[in-house]
Short mmCIF file of C-alpha atoms and ligand atoms in Angstrom, two decimals:
data_model
loop_
_atom_site.label_atom_id
_atom_site.label_comp_id
_atom_site.label_asym_id
_atom_site.label_seq_id
_atom_site.Cartn_x
_atom_site.Cartn_y
_atom_site.Cartn_z
CA UNK A 1124 15.70 -11.07 30.37
CA UNK A 1125 19.10 -9.39 30.49
CA UNK A 1126 20.95 -7.04 28.25
CA UNK A 1127 22.56 -9.99 26.45
CA UNK A 1128 19.95 -12.68 26.40
CA UNK A 1129 16.32 -13.47 26.88
CA UNK A 1130 14.15 -16.55 27.17
CA UNK A 1131 11.14 -16.65 24.88
CA UNK A 1132 8.65 -19.52 24.99
CA UNK A 1133 11.27 -21.46 26.94
CA UNK A 1134 13.95 -20.85 24.31
CA UNK A 1135 17.18 -19.00 25.13
CA UNK A 1136 17.90 -16.25 22.60
CA UNK A 1137 21.10 -14.22 22.53
CA UNK A 1138 20.15 -10.61 21.88
CA UNK A 1139 23.59 -9.43 20.81
CA UNK A 1140 24.86 -9.14 17.25
CA UNK A 1141 26.70 -12.00 15.59
CA UNK A 1142 29.84 -10.68 13.94
CA UNK A 1143 32.83 -12.67 12.79
CA UNK A 1144 31.73 -15.70 14.81
CA UNK A 1145 31.43 -13.70 18.06
CA UNK A 1146 28.56 -12.28 20.04
CA UNK A 1147 29.02 -8.51 20.14
CA UNK A 1148 27.04 -6.15 22.36
CA UNK A 1149 26.23 -2.52 21.59
CA UNK A 1150 26.30 0.10 24.34
CA UNK A 1151 22.57 0.69 23.78
CA UNK A 1152 19.61 -1.64 23.36
CA UNK A 1153 16.06 -1.38 22.08
CA UNK A 1154 13.04 -3.24 23.42
CA UNK A 1155 11.41 -5.92 21.32
CA UNK A 1156 7.78 -6.63 22.20
CA UNK A 1157 5.24 -9.31 21.40
CA UNK A 1158 2.21 -8.26 19.38
CA UNK A 1159 0.16 -10.89 21.22
CA UNK A 1160 -0.10 -8.77 24.36
CA UNK A 1161 2.37 -5.94 23.87
CA UNK A 1162 4.67 -7.37 26.55
CA UNK A 1163 8.44 -6.83 26.17
CA UNK A 1164 10.31 -9.98 25.14
CA UNK A 1165 13.89 -8.83 24.83
CA UNK A 1166 16.43 -6.02 25.10
CA UNK A 1167 18.17 -6.16 21.76
CA UNK A 1168 21.61 -4.77 20.96
CA UNK A 1169 21.07 -1.60 18.98
CA UNK A 1170 23.60 -1.50 16.20
CA UNK A 1171 25.03 1.63 14.66
CA UNK A 1172 27.56 2.37 11.92
CA UNK A 1173 30.27 0.87 14.15
CA UNK A 1174 28.71 -2.59 14.19
CA UNK A 1175 27.72 -2.30 10.52
CA UNK A 1176 31.33 -1.63 9.55
CA UNK A 1177 32.62 -4.41 11.77
CA UNK A 1178 30.19 -6.88 10.19
CA UNK A 1179 31.11 -5.90 6.63
CA UNK A 1180 34.81 -6.15 7.55
CA UNK A 1181 34.23 -9.65 8.96
CA UNK A 1182 32.32 -10.67 5.84
CA UNK A 1183 35.06 -9.27 3.62
CA UNK A 1184 37.88 -10.97 5.54
CA UNK A 1185 36.53 -14.49 5.12
CA UNK A 1186 35.06 -14.03 1.63
CA UNK A 1187 38.07 -15.40 -0.32
CA UNK A 1188 38.10 -18.60 1.72
CA UNK A 1189 34.36 -19.17 1.44
CA UNK A 1190 34.32 -18.32 -2.26
CA UNK A 1191 37.11 -20.87 -2.84
CA UNK A 1192 35.30 -23.57 -0.86
CA UNK A 1193 34.22 -26.25 -3.35
CA UNK A 1194 30.56 -26.14 -4.29
CA UNK A 1195 29.92 -29.58 -2.84
CA UNK A 1196 31.29 -28.50 0.55
CA UNK A 1197 29.22 -25.30 0.55
CA UNK A 1198 26.16 -27.38 -0.31
CA UNK A 1199 26.94 -29.84 2.48
CA UNK A 1200 27.15 -27.04 5.03
CA UNK A 1201 23.86 -25.53 3.86
CA UNK A 1202 22.19 -28.92 4.26
CA UNK A 1203 23.65 -29.05 7.77
CA UNK A 1204 22.03 -25.66 8.46
CA UNK A 1205 18.73 -27.09 7.17
CA UNK A 1206 19.17 -30.06 9.53
CA UNK A 1207 19.60 -27.61 12.40
CA UNK A 1208 16.48 -25.71 11.40
CA UNK A 1209 14.52 -28.96 11.24
CA UNK A 1210 15.81 -30.02 14.63
CA UNK A 1211 14.74 -26.71 16.13
CA UNK A 1212 11.48 -26.22 14.21
CA UNK A 1213 9.38 -26.21 17.34
CA UNK A 1214 11.61 -23.64 19.04
CA UNK A 1215 11.82 -21.43 15.97
CA UNK A 1216 8.05 -21.60 15.44
CA UNK A 1217 7.29 -20.64 19.04
CA UNK A 1218 9.80 -17.80 19.17
CA UNK A 1219 8.64 -16.41 15.82
CA UNK A 1220 5.01 -16.48 16.91
CA UNK A 1221 5.73 -14.60 20.14
CA UNK A 1222 7.90 -12.11 18.26
CA UNK A 1223 5.75 -11.27 15.25
CA UNK A 1224 2.29 -12.62 16.11
CA UNK A 1225 1.75 -14.84 13.07
CA UNK A 1226 0.01 -18.19 13.63
CA UNK A 1227 1.96 -20.86 15.47
CA UNK A 1228 0.34 -23.58 13.40
CA UNK A 1229 1.50 -22.02 10.15
CA UNK A 1230 5.00 -21.45 11.56
CA UNK A 1231 5.15 -25.09 12.57
CA UNK A 1232 3.72 -26.68 9.47
CA UNK A 1233 4.39 -24.20 6.69
CA UNK A 1234 6.99 -21.57 7.46
CA UNK A 1235 9.79 -23.40 9.30
CA UNK A 1236 9.77 -26.38 6.93
CA UNK A 1237 10.04 -23.79 4.16
CA UNK A 1238 13.00 -22.18 5.92
CA UNK A 1239 14.81 -25.52 5.91
CA UNK A 1240 13.78 -26.03 2.30
CA UNK A 1241 15.30 -22.65 1.36
CA UNK A 1242 18.71 -24.02 2.40
CA UNK A 1243 18.24 -27.44 0.83
CA UNK A 1244 16.87 -26.07 -2.42
CA UNK A 1245 19.66 -23.57 -3.07
CA UNK A 1246 22.31 -26.07 -1.95
CA UNK A 1247 21.00 -28.58 -4.50
CA UNK A 1248 20.45 -25.97 -7.20
CA UNK A 1249 24.05 -24.82 -6.83
CA UNK A 1250 25.22 -28.28 -7.79
CA UNK A 1251 23.16 -28.29 -10.97
CA UNK A 1252 24.11 -24.77 -11.99
CA UNK A 1253 25.71 -24.79 -15.38
CA UNK A 1254 25.42 -23.28 -18.80
CA UNK A 1255 26.12 -25.37 -21.83
CA UNK A 1256 29.37 -24.33 -23.50
CA UNK A 1257 28.96 -22.91 -26.99
CA UNK A 1258 31.29 -22.29 -29.88
CA UNK A 1259 32.21 -19.11 -31.72
CA UNK A 1260 34.36 -19.73 -34.80
CA UNK A 1261 35.94 -22.71 -33.10
CA UNK A 1262 36.40 -20.96 -29.75
CA UNK A 1263 34.65 -22.28 -26.66
CA UNK A 1264 32.47 -19.97 -24.55
CA UNK A 1265 32.26 -21.14 -20.96
CA UNK A 1266 29.90 -19.35 -18.55
CA UNK A 1267 30.52 -19.39 -14.80
CA UNK A 1268 28.75 -17.92 -11.80
CA UNK A 1269 31.53 -16.36 -9.73
CA UNK A 1270 30.92 -15.34 -6.10
CA UNK A 1271 30.48 -11.57 -5.88
CA UNK A 1272 31.56 -10.68 -2.33
CA UNK A 1273 29.91 -9.52 0.89
CA UNK A 1274 26.12 -9.14 0.58
CA UNK A 1275 23.87 -6.99 2.73
CA UNK A 1276 20.43 -8.54 3.23
CA UNK A 1277 17.71 -6.43 4.82
CA UNK A 1278 14.37 -7.99 5.71
CA UNK A 1279 10.97 -7.02 7.14
CA UNK A 1280 8.96 -8.31 10.10
CA UNK A 1281 5.97 -9.93 8.44
CA UNK A 1282 7.65 -13.29 7.71
CA UNK A 1283 11.04 -12.78 9.33
CA UNK A 1284 12.93 -16.04 9.04
CA UNK A 1285 11.32 -17.17 5.81
CA UNK A 1286 12.19 -13.93 4.01
CA UNK A 1287 15.66 -13.77 5.54
CA UNK A 1288 16.61 -17.31 4.55
CA UNK A 1289 15.18 -16.90 1.06
CA UNK A 1290 18.07 -14.47 0.61
CA UNK A 1291 20.68 -15.93 2.99
CA UNK A 1292 20.57 -19.41 1.41
CA UNK A 1293 21.25 -18.44 -2.23
CA UNK A 1294 23.74 -15.74 -1.22
CA UNK A 1295 25.78 -18.27 0.78
CA UNK A 1296 25.34 -21.01 -1.81
CA UNK A 1297 26.73 -18.62 -4.41
CA UNK A 1298 29.94 -18.35 -2.38
CA UNK A 1299 29.21 -14.94 -0.92
CA UNK A 1300 29.41 -13.84 2.68
CA UNK A 1301 26.45 -12.17 4.33
CA UNK A 1302 25.46 -9.40 6.70
CA UNK A 1303 21.81 -9.88 7.60
CA UNK A 1304 19.82 -7.09 9.19
CA UNK A 1305 16.46 -8.31 10.45
CA UNK A 1306 13.62 -5.91 11.26
CA UNK A 1307 13.66 -4.36 14.70
CA UNK A 1308 10.08 -5.54 15.41
CA UNK A 1309 11.00 -9.23 14.97
CA UNK A 1310 14.74 -9.85 15.32
CA UNK A 1311 14.79 -13.02 17.43
CA UNK A 1312 14.83 -15.88 14.92
CA UNK A 1313 17.71 -14.30 12.98
CA UNK A 1314 19.76 -14.63 16.15
CA UNK A 1315 18.72 -18.28 16.47
CA UNK A 1316 19.74 -18.78 12.83
CA UNK A 1317 23.23 -17.52 13.71
CA UNK A 1318 23.41 -20.17 16.46
CA UNK A 1319 22.20 -22.86 14.07
CA UNK A 1320 24.68 -21.86 11.37
CA UNK A 1321 27.56 -21.92 13.87
CA UNK A 1322 26.48 -25.36 15.15
CA UNK A 1323 26.31 -26.59 11.56
CA UNK A 1324 29.94 -25.62 11.08
CA UNK A 1325 29.57 -22.57 8.86
CA UNK A 1326 32.93 -20.78 9.18
CA UNK A 1327 33.03 -17.65 11.36
CA UNK A 1328 32.24 -14.45 9.46
CA UNK A 1329 30.43 -16.14 6.58
CA UNK A 1330 27.07 -15.20 8.12
CA UNK A 1331 26.81 -12.09 10.28
CA UNK A 1332 23.69 -10.67 11.91
CA UNK A 1333 23.40 -7.01 12.90
CA UNK A 1334 20.35 -5.70 14.71
CA UNK A 1335 19.10 -2.18 15.07
CA UNK A 1336 16.94 0.53 13.59
CA UNK A 1337 17.16 0.77 9.84
CA UNK A 1338 17.74 4.48 10.14
CA UNK A 1339 20.81 3.91 12.35
CA UNK A 1340 22.59 0.90 10.83
CA UNK A 1341 21.04 1.15 7.38
CA UNK A 1342 23.14 3.73 5.57
CA UNK A 1343 26.42 2.37 6.93
CA UNK A 1344 25.54 -1.01 5.44
CA UNK A 1345 24.06 0.06 2.13
CA UNK A 1346 26.66 2.74 1.31
CA UNK A 1347 29.66 0.59 2.26
CA UNK A 1348 32.08 0.30 -0.67
CA UNK A 1349 33.00 -3.32 0.17
CA UNK A 1350 29.41 -4.52 -0.19
CA UNK A 1351 28.86 -6.19 -3.57
CA UNK A 1352 25.13 -6.91 -3.43
CA UNK A 1353 22.15 -5.56 -1.52
CA UNK A 1354 18.95 -7.55 -1.38
CA UNK A 1355 16.08 -5.79 0.34
CA UNK A 1356 12.52 -6.76 1.14
CA UNK A 1357 10.37 -4.00 2.54
CA UNK A 1358 8.52 -0.84 1.70
CA UNK A 1359 8.87 1.52 -1.25
CA UNK A 1360 10.12 4.59 0.68
CA UNK A 1361 12.88 2.55 2.36
CA UNK A 1362 13.81 1.04 -1.02
CA UNK A 1363 14.13 4.51 -2.52
CA UNK A 1364 16.40 5.52 0.33
CA UNK A 1365 18.53 2.38 -0.04
CA UNK A 1366 18.79 2.78 -3.81
CA UNK A 1367 20.08 6.32 -3.34
CA UNK A 1368 22.57 5.13 -0.74
CA UNK A 1369 23.77 2.25 -2.96
CA UNK A 1370 24.18 4.61 -5.91
CA UNK A 1371 27.49 5.96 -4.60
CA UNK A 1372 29.14 2.59 -5.27
CA UNK A 1373 26.73 1.37 -7.97
CA UNK A 1374 26.05 -1.63 -5.75
CA UNK A 1375 23.63 -3.97 -7.53
CA UNK A 1376 20.26 -4.16 -5.82
CA UNK A 1377 17.41 -6.60 -5.65
CA UNK A 1378 14.25 -4.96 -4.32
CA UNK A 1379 11.15 -6.90 -3.25
CA UNK A 1380 8.58 -4.32 -2.28
CA UNK A 1381 4.95 -3.77 -1.58
CA UNK A 1382 1.84 -4.48 -3.55
CA UNK A 1383 -1.82 -3.73 -4.04
CA UNK A 1384 -2.61 -6.88 -5.89
CA UNK A 1385 -6.00 -7.69 -7.41
CA UNK A 1386 -8.17 -10.80 -7.22
CA UNK A 1387 -10.31 -10.88 -10.37
CA UNK A 1388 -13.48 -12.90 -10.04
CA UNK A 1389 -15.26 -13.57 -13.31
CA UNK A 1390 -18.87 -14.68 -13.47
CA UNK A 1391 -17.76 -18.00 -14.93
CA UNK A 1392 -15.66 -18.80 -11.83
CA UNK A 1393 -16.33 -21.48 -9.25
CA UNK A 1394 -17.76 -18.98 -6.76
CA UNK A 1395 -16.94 -21.01 -3.66
CA UNK A 1396 -13.32 -21.25 -4.77
CA UNK A 1397 -13.29 -17.50 -5.47
CA UNK A 1398 -14.66 -16.81 -1.98
CA UNK A 1399 -12.06 -19.12 -0.41
CA UNK A 1400 -9.32 -17.27 -2.28
CA UNK A 1401 -10.71 -13.92 -1.15
CA UNK A 1402 -11.03 -14.86 2.53
CA UNK A 1403 -7.48 -16.27 2.43
CA UNK A 1404 -6.28 -12.69 1.94
CA UNK A 1405 -6.79 -12.10 5.69
CA UNK A 1406 -3.99 -14.59 6.42
CA UNK A 1407 -1.27 -13.21 8.69
CA UNK A 1408 -3.74 -10.41 9.51
CA UNK A 1409 -3.24 -9.11 5.98
CA UNK A 1410 0.48 -8.52 6.53
CA UNK A 1411 1.46 -10.25 3.31
CA UNK A 1412 3.13 -8.42 0.44
CA UNK A 1413 1.41 -10.68 -2.10
CA UNK A 1414 -2.07 -10.27 -0.62
CA UNK A 1415 -4.78 -9.70 -3.20
CA UNK A 1416 -6.37 -6.86 -1.29
CA UNK A 1417 -8.46 -5.55 -4.17
CA UNK A 1418 -11.37 -7.84 -4.93
CA UNK A 1419 -12.59 -7.11 -8.47
CA UNK A 1420 -15.81 -8.99 -9.06
CA UNK A 1421 -17.94 -9.22 -12.19
CA UNK A 1422 -21.17 -7.33 -11.60
CA UNK A 1423 -23.41 -10.29 -12.40
CA UNK A 1424 -22.12 -12.33 -9.44
CA UNK A 1425 -21.10 -9.54 -7.07
CA UNK A 1426 -24.12 -9.80 -4.78
CA UNK A 1427 -23.88 -13.57 -4.40
CA UNK A 1428 -20.09 -13.38 -4.00
CA UNK A 1429 -20.45 -10.78 -1.24
CA UNK A 1430 -23.11 -12.85 0.56
CA UNK A 1431 -20.90 -15.95 0.58
CA UNK A 1432 -17.81 -13.92 1.46
CA UNK A 1433 -19.47 -12.38 4.50
CA UNK A 1434 -20.77 -15.77 5.63
CA UNK A 1435 -17.30 -17.30 5.43
CA UNK A 1436 -15.34 -14.33 6.79
CA UNK A 1437 -17.63 -14.00 9.80
CA UNK A 1438 -16.63 -17.52 10.86
CA UNK A 1439 -12.94 -16.54 11.11
CA UNK A 1440 -11.62 -16.62 14.64
CA UNK A 1441 -9.33 -13.82 15.67
CA UNK A 1442 -7.19 -14.14 18.75
CA UNK A 1443 -4.07 -15.58 20.29
CA UNK A 1444 -1.90 -16.91 17.43
CA UNK A 1445 -0.66 -19.75 19.65
CA UNK A 1446 -4.14 -21.31 19.72
CA UNK A 1447 -4.70 -24.00 17.13
CA UNK A 1448 -8.21 -22.70 16.38
CA UNK A 1449 -7.13 -19.12 15.64
CA UNK A 1450 -7.35 -17.94 12.03
CA UNK A 1451 -6.20 -14.34 12.40
CA UNK A 1452 -3.68 -13.05 14.91
CA UNK A 1453 -2.66 -9.56 15.91
CA UNK A 1454 -1.07 -6.71 13.98
CA UNK A 1455 2.67 -6.38 14.52
CA UNK A 1456 2.77 -3.04 16.39
CA UNK A 1457 0.46 -0.38 17.84
CA UNK A 1458 1.85 2.04 15.26
CA UNK A 1459 0.74 -0.31 12.50
CA UNK A 1460 -2.76 -0.59 14.03
CA UNK A 1461 -3.01 3.20 14.01
CA UNK A 1462 -1.81 3.30 10.41
CA UNK A 1463 -4.37 0.72 9.30
CA UNK A 1464 -7.15 2.54 11.12
CA UNK A 1465 -6.11 5.82 9.53
CA UNK A 1466 -6.53 4.28 6.06
CA UNK A 1467 -9.94 2.87 6.97
CA UNK A 1468 -11.22 6.08 8.60
CA UNK A 1469 -10.21 8.18 5.63
CA UNK A 1470 -11.86 5.70 3.27
CA UNK A 1471 -15.09 5.75 5.29
CA UNK A 1472 -15.00 9.55 5.41
CA UNK A 1473 -14.64 9.55 1.61
CA UNK A 1474 -17.84 7.52 1.24
CA UNK A 1475 -16.73 3.88 1.54
CA UNK A 1476 -19.05 1.42 3.29
CA UNK A 1477 -17.76 -1.26 5.66
CA UNK A 1478 -19.48 -4.53 4.78
CA UNK A 1479 -17.62 -6.14 7.68
CA UNK A 1480 -15.20 -4.66 10.23
CA UNK A 1481 -14.03 -1.11 9.66
CA UNK A 1482 -12.64 -0.60 13.15
CA UNK A 1483 -9.90 -1.81 15.50
CA UNK A 1484 -10.61 -4.60 17.93
CA UNK A 1485 -9.05 -5.03 21.33
CA UNK A 1486 -5.30 -4.54 21.77
CA UNK A 1487 -3.49 -5.01 18.50
CA UNK A 1488 -6.24 -7.06 16.86
CA UNK A 1489 -7.75 -5.17 13.91
CA UNK A 1490 -11.15 -6.44 12.79
CA UNK A 1491 -11.11 -8.09 9.34
CA UNK A 1492 -12.59 -5.46 7.07
CA UNK A 1493 -14.24 -5.34 3.66
CA UNK A 1494 -14.93 -1.93 2.13
CA UNK A 1495 -17.16 -1.23 -0.86
CA UNK A 1496 -18.20 1.98 -2.62
CA UNK A 1497 -14.58 2.92 -3.13
CA UNK A 1498 -13.27 4.99 -6.02
CA UNK A 1499 -10.46 3.70 -8.20
CA UNK A 1500 -8.39 6.83 -7.63
CA UNK A 1501 -8.90 6.84 -3.85
CA UNK A 1502 -6.14 6.20 -1.33
CA UNK A 1503 -7.69 2.94 -0.08
CA UNK A 1504 -7.57 1.47 -3.60
CA UNK A 1505 -4.17 2.85 -4.55
CA UNK A 1506 -2.04 2.47 -1.41
CA UNK A 1507 -0.86 -0.62 0.45
CA UNK A 1508 -2.55 -0.88 3.88
CA UNK A 1509 -0.70 -4.01 5.08
CA UNK A 1510 -3.51 -5.07 7.38
CA UNK A 1511 -6.72 -7.14 7.20
CA UNK A 1512 -8.45 -4.66 4.93
CA UNK A 1513 -9.89 -5.60 1.52
CA UNK A 1514 -11.83 -3.50 -0.95
CA UNK A 1515 -14.48 -4.73 -3.37
CA UNK A 1516 -15.17 -3.18 -6.74
CA UNK A 1517 -17.23 -4.49 -9.63
CA UNK A 1518 -16.66 -4.62 -13.36
CA UNK A 1519 -18.81 -5.45 -16.35
CA UNK A 1520 -16.26 -6.40 -19.01
CA UNK A 1521 -12.91 -8.11 -19.33
CA UNK A 1522 -11.40 -4.82 -20.53
CA UNK A 1523 -12.63 -3.02 -17.46
CA UNK A 1524 -11.33 -5.80 -15.20
CA UNK A 1525 -7.86 -5.57 -16.73
CA UNK A 1526 -7.90 -1.79 -16.53
CA UNK A 1527 -8.82 -1.78 -12.82
CA UNK A 1528 -6.32 -4.56 -12.08
CA UNK A 1529 -3.41 -2.68 -13.65
CA UNK A 1530 -4.34 0.80 -12.52
CA UNK A 1531 -2.05 1.22 -9.49
CA UNK A 1532 1.66 1.96 -9.24
CA UNK A 1533 2.34 -1.62 -8.10
CA UNK A 1534 2.73 -4.91 -9.97
CA UNK A 1535 3.62 -7.67 -7.54
CA UNK A 1536 0.96 -10.33 -8.14
CA UNK A 1537 -2.52 -10.95 -9.49
CA UNK A 1538 -4.99 -13.75 -8.92
CA UNK A 1539 -7.77 -14.82 -11.30
CA UNK A 1540 -10.82 -16.90 -10.61
CA UNK A 1541 -12.36 -18.06 -13.86
CA UNK A 1542 -13.73 -21.27 -15.32
CA UNK A 1543 -12.56 -20.35 -18.81
CA UNK A 1544 -8.92 -21.26 -19.60
CA UNK A 1545 -8.91 -19.08 -22.72
CA UNK A 1546 -10.03 -16.10 -20.70
CA UNK A 1547 -7.31 -16.87 -18.16
CA UNK A 1548 -4.72 -16.81 -20.91
CA UNK A 1549 -6.05 -13.60 -22.48
CA UNK A 1550 -6.28 -11.73 -19.19
CA UNK A 1551 -2.95 -13.00 -17.84
CA UNK A 1552 -1.15 -11.74 -20.93
CA UNK A 1553 -2.43 -8.21 -20.21
CA UNK A 1554 -1.72 -8.08 -16.47
CA UNK A 1555 1.31 -6.28 -15.05
CA UNK A 1556 2.51 -8.60 -12.28
CA UNK A 1557 5.52 -10.66 -11.26
CA UNK A 1558 3.32 -13.62 -10.43
CA UNK A 1559 -0.17 -14.53 -11.70
CA UNK A 1560 -2.19 -17.26 -10.00
CA UNK A 1561 -5.10 -18.80 -11.85
CA UNK A 1562 -7.69 -20.42 -9.56
CA UNK A 1563 -5.10 -20.71 -6.79
CA UNK A 1564 -3.04 -18.53 -4.50
CA UNK A 1565 0.41 -18.50 -2.87
CA UNK A 1566 1.77 -21.54 -4.68
CA UNK A 1567 5.45 -20.63 -4.77
CA UNK A 1568 8.13 -22.89 -6.17
CA UNK A 1569 11.68 -21.82 -5.37
CA UNK A 1570 12.55 -22.61 -8.99
CA UNK A 1571 10.26 -19.83 -10.22
CA UNK A 1572 11.29 -16.21 -10.74
CA UNK A 1573 9.90 -14.05 -7.96
CA UNK A 1574 9.68 -10.28 -7.81
CA UNK A 1575 7.53 -7.34 -8.77
CA UNK A 1576 7.03 -4.89 -11.58
CA UNK A 1577 6.82 -1.10 -11.30
CA UNK A 1578 7.00 0.04 -7.64
CA UNK A 1579 6.75 -3.55 -6.45
CA UNK A 1580 10.41 -4.05 -7.06
CA UNK A 1581 13.47 -4.41 -9.19
CA UNK A 1582 14.80 -7.77 -10.31
CA UNK A 1583 13.79 -11.37 -9.81
CA UNK A 1584 15.10 -14.00 -7.41
CA UNK A 1585 14.43 -17.74 -7.38
CA UNK A 1586 16.22 -20.71 -9.00
CA UNK A 1587 18.93 -19.61 -11.39
CA UNK A 1588 17.70 -16.01 -11.20
CA UNK A 1589 18.95 -15.90 -7.58
CA UNK A 1590 22.41 -17.01 -8.68
CA UNK A 1591 22.35 -14.53 -11.56
CA UNK A 1592 21.80 -11.79 -9.00
CA UNK A 1593 24.19 -12.96 -6.29
CA UNK A 1594 27.02 -13.82 -8.69
CA UNK A 1595 29.30 -12.08 -11.14
CA UNK A 1596 28.62 -13.97 -14.34
CA UNK A 1597 31.74 -14.57 -16.33
CA UNK A 1598 32.16 -15.77 -19.90
CA UNK A 1599 35.54 -17.34 -20.67
CA UNK A 1600 36.41 -17.66 -24.35
CA UNK A 1601 39.14 -20.20 -25.14
CA UNK A 1602 40.78 -20.54 -28.53
CA UNK A 1603 41.19 -24.03 -29.96
CA UNK A 1604 44.66 -25.49 -29.76
CA UNK A 1605 47.01 -24.06 -32.35
CA UNK A 1606 44.69 -21.15 -33.22
CA UNK A 1607 46.66 -18.30 -34.87
CA UNK A 1608 44.06 -15.94 -36.31
CA UNK A 1609 43.67 -12.88 -34.02
CA UNK A 1610 40.60 -11.63 -35.92
P1 LIG B 574 10.36 -1.23 5.90
O1 LIG B 574 9.89 -0.25 6.90
O2 LIG B 574 10.78 -0.75 4.57
O3 LIG B 574 11.52 -2.06 6.61
C1 LIG B 574 12.14 -3.17 6.02
C2 LIG B 574 13.53 -3.31 6.56
O4 LIG B 574 14.30 -2.18 6.16
C3 LIG B 574 13.60 -3.34 8.08
O5 LIG B 574 14.60 -4.24 8.47
C4 LIG B 574 13.99 -1.92 8.40
O6 LIG B 574 14.60 -1.77 9.64
C5 LIG B 574 14.95 -1.64 7.27
N1 LIG B 574 15.23 -0.22 7.07
C6 LIG B 574 14.47 0.86 7.39
N2 LIG B 574 15.11 2.00 7.04
C7 LIG B 574 16.29 1.64 6.49
C8 LIG B 574 17.38 2.36 5.94
N3 LIG B 574 17.41 3.68 5.89
N4 LIG B 574 18.43 1.66 5.45
C9 LIG B 574 18.44 0.32 5.49
N5 LIG B 574 17.44 -0.41 6.02
C10 LIG B 574 16.37 0.24 6.50
O7 LIG B 574 9.23 -2.31 5.61
P2 LIG B 574 8.35 -3.08 6.69
O8 LIG B 574 7.27 -2.17 7.13
O9 LIG B 574 9.23 -3.70 7.69
O10 LIG B 574 7.77 -4.25 5.81
C11 LIG B 574 6.56 -4.17 5.15
C12 LIG B 574 6.77 -3.89 3.69
O11 LIG B 574 7.53 -4.95 3.12
C13 LIG B 574 5.47 -3.86 2.92
O12 LIG B 574 5.51 -2.83 1.99
C14 LIG B 574 5.46 -5.21 2.22
O13 LIG B 574 4.67 -5.27 1.07
C15 LIG B 574 6.90 -5.40 1.92
N6 LIG B 574 7.18 -6.81 1.68
C16 LIG B 574 7.51 -7.21 0.40
C17 LIG B 574 7.74 -8.54 0.13
C18 LIG B 574 8.12 -9.01 -1.24
O14 LIG B 574 8.64 -10.11 -1.35
N7 LIG B 574 7.89 -8.24 -2.29
C19 LIG B 574 7.65 -9.49 1.15
C20 LIG B 574 7.30 -9.06 2.42
C21 LIG B 574 7.09 -7.71 2.67
P3 LIG B 574 13.77 -1.47 10.99
O15 LIG B 574 12.33 -1.70 10.71
O16 LIG B 574 14.34 -2.45 11.93
O17 LIG B 574 14.05 -0.07 11.38
MG1 LIG B 575 8.61 -8.42 18.23
#
């Protein structure tokens, strides 16, 4: 490990920024650690306003050339990036697991293939992007998606490369240039992405990566007048800060934020399926924005549901995320463990009962927890914990279920388990959520709109919605030949 590079799981990672096609070091570094054992894995260049400005300048300088690059050529280059990701899947998966502690098997089989797919999907979608021309009194309306300019993309640590590329790919496809700021707790795969993009032939300056604390590089990026779009995934307080900073230039924002999503289990549900869906919420040690952390179960089946849930959850294996047999890995950071435990302790002090867990384990491994006897207006029901902590409440009517489901400030997702399609339709229509899953969870097509309502976010990305956000839409009205009437 040196100031400029490190080797993680046998993979060489440059720990400097990537600006204008060059590796750039900052005078200071910060230490990146692995949640698996807390060991340091890299000294990372700690960006400030200086590097933020340099990256935006680089992105601005090459924007006209990239924007003018024919769509087919942009798509070809994005496919070449996807090829590079596929070639390095094993390396990316291993580095990501050491850096953020999520399961190696899911990085290998789910996440990294999805990263490649992000590039392929938006490259292909770009080529299909068109709006049918329409006529107004003989004039033709022609709608185009024009590139907007340099985009600042800011991402969290819980699914680093997947969430970064879900923004990078459409932003680049749209003809924009990018400054990506990964989270300080898991910056390594963003640096590998810079290498991959360069190897794929992406012109210098089209993709830039700046590392550092949000509080130090953040404002310089989000308040920069040359930035034309900001897409942010992270927490509500940071989003509020970024929105205020972007306000000076009225920079359009896409915000994908937290959640406190419900899983509604009706008595007519396939109970084993409902239990599977509930236990799945411990995936990634609960560090999933979409997690249905509030189990709302119809009174009539609550006892049986709980019995089966406990039986299944107690078979989960928690431990080293590199082991194939592990189901739940560690929590990202000691600070996050303390935060989770604070939520749980306060809930227990307020009268909640831990059916399972309710305490930290060894190191950064928090015990999967289910709390009952919780009040709807309590902190543990209203606030996002972002750890392996679920609550269980019961209801006796559909009305009550909908009321409980909607009664938080969030609106990211909701999951229903029911055997009655008409009930599913009725309930879905009344839920406030960007995504509703009926008898399933986490099925996400890149064609679909994705985002949250209320404090879970602003805007939708996915398919054409991504291009709507990353582009300046233009309508060109052309008069028919020989047209004289100016009315
Ligand atoms: P966070 O603390 O808000 O950080 C997210 C990113 O913002 C990090 O890169 C962070 O940098 C940066 N940041 C912090 N302060 C900033 C500032 N003043 N200006 C610009 N950037 C700044 O969120 P997190 O704890 O990493 O992530 C967890 C949250 O993300 C949860 O609420 C989760 O629900 C949400 N999330 C939402 C989605 C979704 O799609 N809706 C997906 C995943 C996660 P540093 O951390 O490096 O300082
Ligand atoms: Mg790390």
